[in-house]
Short mmCIF file of C-alpha atoms and ligand atoms in Angstrom, two decimals:
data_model
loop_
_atom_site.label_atom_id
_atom_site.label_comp_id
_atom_site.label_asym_id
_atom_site.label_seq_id
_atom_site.Cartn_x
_atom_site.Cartn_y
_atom_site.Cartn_z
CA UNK I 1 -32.52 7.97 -6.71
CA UNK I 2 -29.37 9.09 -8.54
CA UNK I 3 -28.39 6.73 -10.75
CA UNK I 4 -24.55 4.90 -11.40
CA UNK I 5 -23.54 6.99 -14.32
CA UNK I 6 -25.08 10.38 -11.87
CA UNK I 7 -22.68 9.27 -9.37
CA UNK I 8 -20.29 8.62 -11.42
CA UNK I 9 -19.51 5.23 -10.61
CA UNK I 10 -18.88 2.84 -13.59
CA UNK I 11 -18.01 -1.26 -13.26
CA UNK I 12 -15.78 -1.74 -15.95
CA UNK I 13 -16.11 -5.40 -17.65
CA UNK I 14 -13.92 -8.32 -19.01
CA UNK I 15 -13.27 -7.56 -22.21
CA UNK I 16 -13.81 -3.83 -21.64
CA UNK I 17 -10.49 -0.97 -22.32
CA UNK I 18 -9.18 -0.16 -19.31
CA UNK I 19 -10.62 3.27 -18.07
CA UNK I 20 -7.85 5.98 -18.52
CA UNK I 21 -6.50 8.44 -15.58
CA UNK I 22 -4.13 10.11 -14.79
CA UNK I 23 -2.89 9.73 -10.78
CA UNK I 24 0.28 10.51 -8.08
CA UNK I 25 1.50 7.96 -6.57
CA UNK I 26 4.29 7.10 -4.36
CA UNK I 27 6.58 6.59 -7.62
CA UNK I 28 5.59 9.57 -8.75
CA UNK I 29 2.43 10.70 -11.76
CA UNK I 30 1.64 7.73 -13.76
CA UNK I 31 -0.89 7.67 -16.99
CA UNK I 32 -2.97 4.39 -17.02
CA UNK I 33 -2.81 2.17 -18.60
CA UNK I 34 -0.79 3.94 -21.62
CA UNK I 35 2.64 4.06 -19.13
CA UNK I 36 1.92 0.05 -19.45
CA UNK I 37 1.56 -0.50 -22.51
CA UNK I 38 3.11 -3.76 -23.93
CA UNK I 39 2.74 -5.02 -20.50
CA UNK I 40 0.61 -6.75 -18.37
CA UNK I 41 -0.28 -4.84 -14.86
CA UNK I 42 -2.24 -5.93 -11.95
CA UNK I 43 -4.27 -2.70 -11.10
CA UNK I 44 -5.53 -3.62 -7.06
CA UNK I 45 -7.40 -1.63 -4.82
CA UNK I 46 -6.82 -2.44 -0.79
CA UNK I 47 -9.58 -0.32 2.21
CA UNK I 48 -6.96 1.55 3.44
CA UNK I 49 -3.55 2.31 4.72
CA UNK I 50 -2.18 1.37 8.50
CA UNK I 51 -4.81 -2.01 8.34
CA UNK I 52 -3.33 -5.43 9.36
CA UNK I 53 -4.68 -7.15 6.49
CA UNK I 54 -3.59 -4.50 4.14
CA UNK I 55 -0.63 -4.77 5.72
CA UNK I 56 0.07 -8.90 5.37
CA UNK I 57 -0.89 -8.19 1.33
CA UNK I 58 1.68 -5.38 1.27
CA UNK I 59 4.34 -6.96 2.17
CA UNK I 60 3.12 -10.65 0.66
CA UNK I 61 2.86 -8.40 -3.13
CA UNK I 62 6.12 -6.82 -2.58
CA UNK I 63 7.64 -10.01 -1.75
CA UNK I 64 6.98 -11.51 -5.24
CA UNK I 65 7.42 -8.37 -7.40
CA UNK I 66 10.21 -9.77 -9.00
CA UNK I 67 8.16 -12.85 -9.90
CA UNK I 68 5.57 -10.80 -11.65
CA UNK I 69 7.81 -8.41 -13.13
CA UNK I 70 9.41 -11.74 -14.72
CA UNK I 71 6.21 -12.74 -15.95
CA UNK I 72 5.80 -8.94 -17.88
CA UNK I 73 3.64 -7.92 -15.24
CA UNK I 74 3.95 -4.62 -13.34
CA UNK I 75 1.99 -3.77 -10.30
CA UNK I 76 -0.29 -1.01 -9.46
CA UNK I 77 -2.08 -0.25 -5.84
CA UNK I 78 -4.84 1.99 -4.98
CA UNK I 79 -6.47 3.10 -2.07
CA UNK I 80 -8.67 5.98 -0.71
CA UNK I 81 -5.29 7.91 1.25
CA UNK I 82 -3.50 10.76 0.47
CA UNK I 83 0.23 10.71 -0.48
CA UNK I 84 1.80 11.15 3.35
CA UNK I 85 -0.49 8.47 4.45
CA UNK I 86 0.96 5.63 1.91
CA UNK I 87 4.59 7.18 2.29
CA UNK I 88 4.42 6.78 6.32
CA UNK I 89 2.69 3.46 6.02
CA UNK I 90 5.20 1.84 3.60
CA UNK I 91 8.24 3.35 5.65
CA UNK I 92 6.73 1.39 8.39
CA UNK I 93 5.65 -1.55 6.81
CA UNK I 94 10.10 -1.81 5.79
CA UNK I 95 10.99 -0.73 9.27
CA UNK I 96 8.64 -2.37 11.10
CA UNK I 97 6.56 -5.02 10.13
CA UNK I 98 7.55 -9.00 9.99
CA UNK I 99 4.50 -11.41 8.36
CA UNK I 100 5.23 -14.91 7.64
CA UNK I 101 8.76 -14.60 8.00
CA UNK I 102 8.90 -11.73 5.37
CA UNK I 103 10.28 -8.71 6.88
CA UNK I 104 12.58 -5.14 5.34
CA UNK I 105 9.99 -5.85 2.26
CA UNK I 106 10.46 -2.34 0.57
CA UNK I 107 7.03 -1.60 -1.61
CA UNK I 108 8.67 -0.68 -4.98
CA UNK I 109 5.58 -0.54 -7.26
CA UNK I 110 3.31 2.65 -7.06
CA UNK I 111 0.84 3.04 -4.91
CA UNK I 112 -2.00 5.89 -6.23
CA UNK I 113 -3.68 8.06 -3.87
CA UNK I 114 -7.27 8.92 -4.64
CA UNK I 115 -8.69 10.71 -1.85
CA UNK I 116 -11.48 12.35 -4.11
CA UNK I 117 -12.33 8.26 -5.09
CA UNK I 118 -12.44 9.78 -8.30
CA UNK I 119 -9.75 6.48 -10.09
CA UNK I 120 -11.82 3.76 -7.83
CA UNK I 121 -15.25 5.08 -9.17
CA UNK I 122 -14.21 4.51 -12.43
CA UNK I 123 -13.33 1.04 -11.51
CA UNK I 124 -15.88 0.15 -9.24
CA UNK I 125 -13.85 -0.50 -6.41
CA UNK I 126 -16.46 0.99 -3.86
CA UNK I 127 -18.96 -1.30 -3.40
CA UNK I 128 -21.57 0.20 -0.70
CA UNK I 129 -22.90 -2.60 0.68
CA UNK I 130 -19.41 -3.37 1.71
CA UNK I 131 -18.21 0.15 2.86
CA UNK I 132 -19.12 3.93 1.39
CA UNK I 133 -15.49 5.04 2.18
CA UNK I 134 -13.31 2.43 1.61
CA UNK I 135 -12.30 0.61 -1.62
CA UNK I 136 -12.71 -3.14 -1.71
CA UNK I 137 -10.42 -5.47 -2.30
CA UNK I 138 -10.54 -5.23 -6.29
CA UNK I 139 -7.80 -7.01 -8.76
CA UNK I 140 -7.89 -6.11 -12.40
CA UNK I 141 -5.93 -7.95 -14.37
CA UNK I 142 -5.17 -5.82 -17.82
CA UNK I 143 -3.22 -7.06 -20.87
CA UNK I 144 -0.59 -5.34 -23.46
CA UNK I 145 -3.20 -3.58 -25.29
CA UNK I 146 -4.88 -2.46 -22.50
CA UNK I 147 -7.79 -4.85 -21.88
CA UNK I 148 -9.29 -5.80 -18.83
CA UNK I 149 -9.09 -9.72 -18.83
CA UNK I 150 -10.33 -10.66 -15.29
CA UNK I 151 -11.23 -9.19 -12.49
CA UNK I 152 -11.58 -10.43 -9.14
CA UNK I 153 -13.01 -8.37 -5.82
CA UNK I 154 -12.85 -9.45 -2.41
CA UNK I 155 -14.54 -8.22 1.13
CA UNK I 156 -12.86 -5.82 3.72
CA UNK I 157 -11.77 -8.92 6.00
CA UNK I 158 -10.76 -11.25 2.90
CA UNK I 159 -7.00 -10.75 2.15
CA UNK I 160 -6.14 -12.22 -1.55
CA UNK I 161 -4.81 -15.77 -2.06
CA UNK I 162 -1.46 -14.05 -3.91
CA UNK I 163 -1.10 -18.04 -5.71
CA UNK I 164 -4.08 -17.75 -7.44
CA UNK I 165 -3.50 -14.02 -8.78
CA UNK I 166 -0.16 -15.58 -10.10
CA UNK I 167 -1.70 -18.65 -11.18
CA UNK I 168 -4.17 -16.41 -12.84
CA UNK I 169 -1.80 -14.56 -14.90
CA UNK I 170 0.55 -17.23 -16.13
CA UNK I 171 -2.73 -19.23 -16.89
CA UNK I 172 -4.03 -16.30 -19.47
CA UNK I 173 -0.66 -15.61 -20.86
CA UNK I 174 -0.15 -19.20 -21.80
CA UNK I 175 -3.84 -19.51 -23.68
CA UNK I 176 -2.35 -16.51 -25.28
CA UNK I 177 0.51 -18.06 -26.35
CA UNK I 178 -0.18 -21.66 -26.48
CA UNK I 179 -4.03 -20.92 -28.11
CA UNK I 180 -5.14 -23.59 -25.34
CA UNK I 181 -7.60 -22.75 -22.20
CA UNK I 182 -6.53 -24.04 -18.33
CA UNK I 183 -8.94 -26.53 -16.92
CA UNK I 184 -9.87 -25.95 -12.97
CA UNK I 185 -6.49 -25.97 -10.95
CA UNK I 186 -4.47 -25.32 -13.38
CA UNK I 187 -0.92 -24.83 -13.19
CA UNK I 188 1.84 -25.17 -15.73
CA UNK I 189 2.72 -28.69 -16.39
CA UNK I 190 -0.53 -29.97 -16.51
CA UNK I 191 -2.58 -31.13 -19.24
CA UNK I 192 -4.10 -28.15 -21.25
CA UNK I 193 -7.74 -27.98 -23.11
CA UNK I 194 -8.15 -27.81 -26.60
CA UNK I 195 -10.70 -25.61 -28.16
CA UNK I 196 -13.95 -28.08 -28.75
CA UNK I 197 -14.77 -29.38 -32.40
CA UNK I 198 -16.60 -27.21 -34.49
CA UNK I 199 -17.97 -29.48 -36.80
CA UNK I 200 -19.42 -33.70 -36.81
CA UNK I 201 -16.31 -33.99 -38.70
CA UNK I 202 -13.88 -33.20 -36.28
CA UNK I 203 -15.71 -34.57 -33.50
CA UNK I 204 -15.30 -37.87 -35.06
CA UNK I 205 -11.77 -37.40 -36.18
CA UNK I 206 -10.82 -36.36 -32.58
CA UNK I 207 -13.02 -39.29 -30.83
CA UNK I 208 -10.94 -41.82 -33.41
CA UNK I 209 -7.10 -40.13 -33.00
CA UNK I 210 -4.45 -41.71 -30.94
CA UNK I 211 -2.01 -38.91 -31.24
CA UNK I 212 -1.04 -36.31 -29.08
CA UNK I 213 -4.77 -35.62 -28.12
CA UNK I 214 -6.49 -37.52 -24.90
CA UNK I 215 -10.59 -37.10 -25.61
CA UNK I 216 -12.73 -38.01 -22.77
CA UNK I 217 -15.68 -37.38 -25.27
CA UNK I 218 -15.79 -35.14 -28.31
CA UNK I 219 -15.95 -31.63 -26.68
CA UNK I 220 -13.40 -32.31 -23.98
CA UNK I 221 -9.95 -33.29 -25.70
CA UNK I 222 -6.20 -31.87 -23.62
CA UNK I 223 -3.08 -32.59 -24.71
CA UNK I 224 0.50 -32.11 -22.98
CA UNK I 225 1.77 -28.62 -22.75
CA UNK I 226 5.31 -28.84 -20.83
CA UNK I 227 6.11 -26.59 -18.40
CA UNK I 228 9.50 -25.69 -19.81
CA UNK I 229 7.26 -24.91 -22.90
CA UNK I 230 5.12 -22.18 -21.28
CA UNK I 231 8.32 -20.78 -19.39
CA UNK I 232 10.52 -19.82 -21.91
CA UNK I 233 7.45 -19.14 -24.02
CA UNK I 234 6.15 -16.66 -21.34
CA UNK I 235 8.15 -15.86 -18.75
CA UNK I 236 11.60 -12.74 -19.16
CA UNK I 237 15.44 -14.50 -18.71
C1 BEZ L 301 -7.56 -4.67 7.23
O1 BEZ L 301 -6.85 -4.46 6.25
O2 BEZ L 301 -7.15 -5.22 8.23
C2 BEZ L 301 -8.99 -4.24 7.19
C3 BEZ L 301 -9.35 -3.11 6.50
C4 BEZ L 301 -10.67 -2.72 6.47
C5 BEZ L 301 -11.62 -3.46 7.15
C6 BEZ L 301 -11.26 -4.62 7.81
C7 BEZ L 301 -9.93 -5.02 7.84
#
């Protein structure tokens, strides 16, 4: 049986550099991720072109462009079409097409053609359990310096919660920034974790301080982070 590397399939890891290629897309060639560099971009692979789910994420992703471009975070799409077939489908998605009372939504980010599935190979976005022919529904979520930071795939009939890819972001940039992590549910505003004690020492001195840190036992001490903080820390005027 050929193996991964044979086929040529890899399944890049958080932590690992971003795999480099070169691709058209429907904004013309880009170089990834060096045309990014500085800034974060969502890299997200949808099945394919003319599909109503693919579709509702479309127009739900170019509806909050803006809101990622704010947060220094561009937007890349991929799937297994050739040029005319993402051209025609976005021209009809702006003519057309009317999803939670978004319609006119004009796709401004580029979309990357890759009939020879050469790009989602590389980024093991075909999963063949799930389809031989059609990329799943990948997000990779890559830093400044071009680092994968999280990735997160869903199934053919799954279309992405587009909160929680936002959430997501703005949760990473602000341990960034902030040097905190996000408990579950985070959002901005809420209490943030501090890194746990690394010594007896500081697990007593945090167990016996009444300032600005809340300790429901030694390893698990948050403090306030407000969300004016993390906005102008974070987020572009
Ligand atoms: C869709 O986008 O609607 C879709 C694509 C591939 C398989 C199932 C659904």
């Amino acid at each position: 049986m050929e193996t991964l590397h044979e086929q040529n399939v890899s399944m890049p890891r958080i932590g690992d550099k971003a795999p480099e290629f070169e691709a058209i897309t429907t904004q013309g060639e880009i170089n990834f991720p060096v045309d990014y560099a500085g800034e974060w971009v969502i890299l997200f692979s949808h099945p394919a072109d003319f599909t109503p789910v693919c579709t509702s994420e479309f127009i739900t992703f170019a509806h909050l462009e803006e809101k990622f471009k704010t947060a220094n975070c561009n937007l890349v799409g991929l799937s297994i079409d050739g040029l005319y077939s993402h051209i025609a489908w976005l021209r009809t998605i702006k003519e057309k097409i009317k999803f939670n009372g978004m319609k006119n939504m004009e796709v401004k980010f580029p979309l990357i053609e890759d009939i020879s599935m050469e790009i989602a190979k590389k980024y093991g976005m075909i999963q063949p359990g799930e389809s031989k022919t059609q990329a799943v529904r990948a997000v990779f979520f890559i830093d400044p310096v071009g680092t994968i930071r999280a990735i997160i795939y869903y199934p053919l009939s799954l279309g992405r919660n587009f909160s929680e890819i936002y959430r997501a972001l703005i949760a990473m940039q602000t341990s960034d920034k902030f040097s905190v992590a996000t408990p579950a549910d985070w959002n901005p505003g809420d209490d943030v974790i501090i890194s746990p004690a690394g010594s007896c020492g500081v697990a007593e001195e945090r167990m016996e301080s009444h300032g600005e840190l809340e300790c429901e036992d030694w390893f698990f001490c948050t403090k306030k982070l407000a969300k004016e903080d993390i906005l102008k820390g974070i987020l572009k005027n």
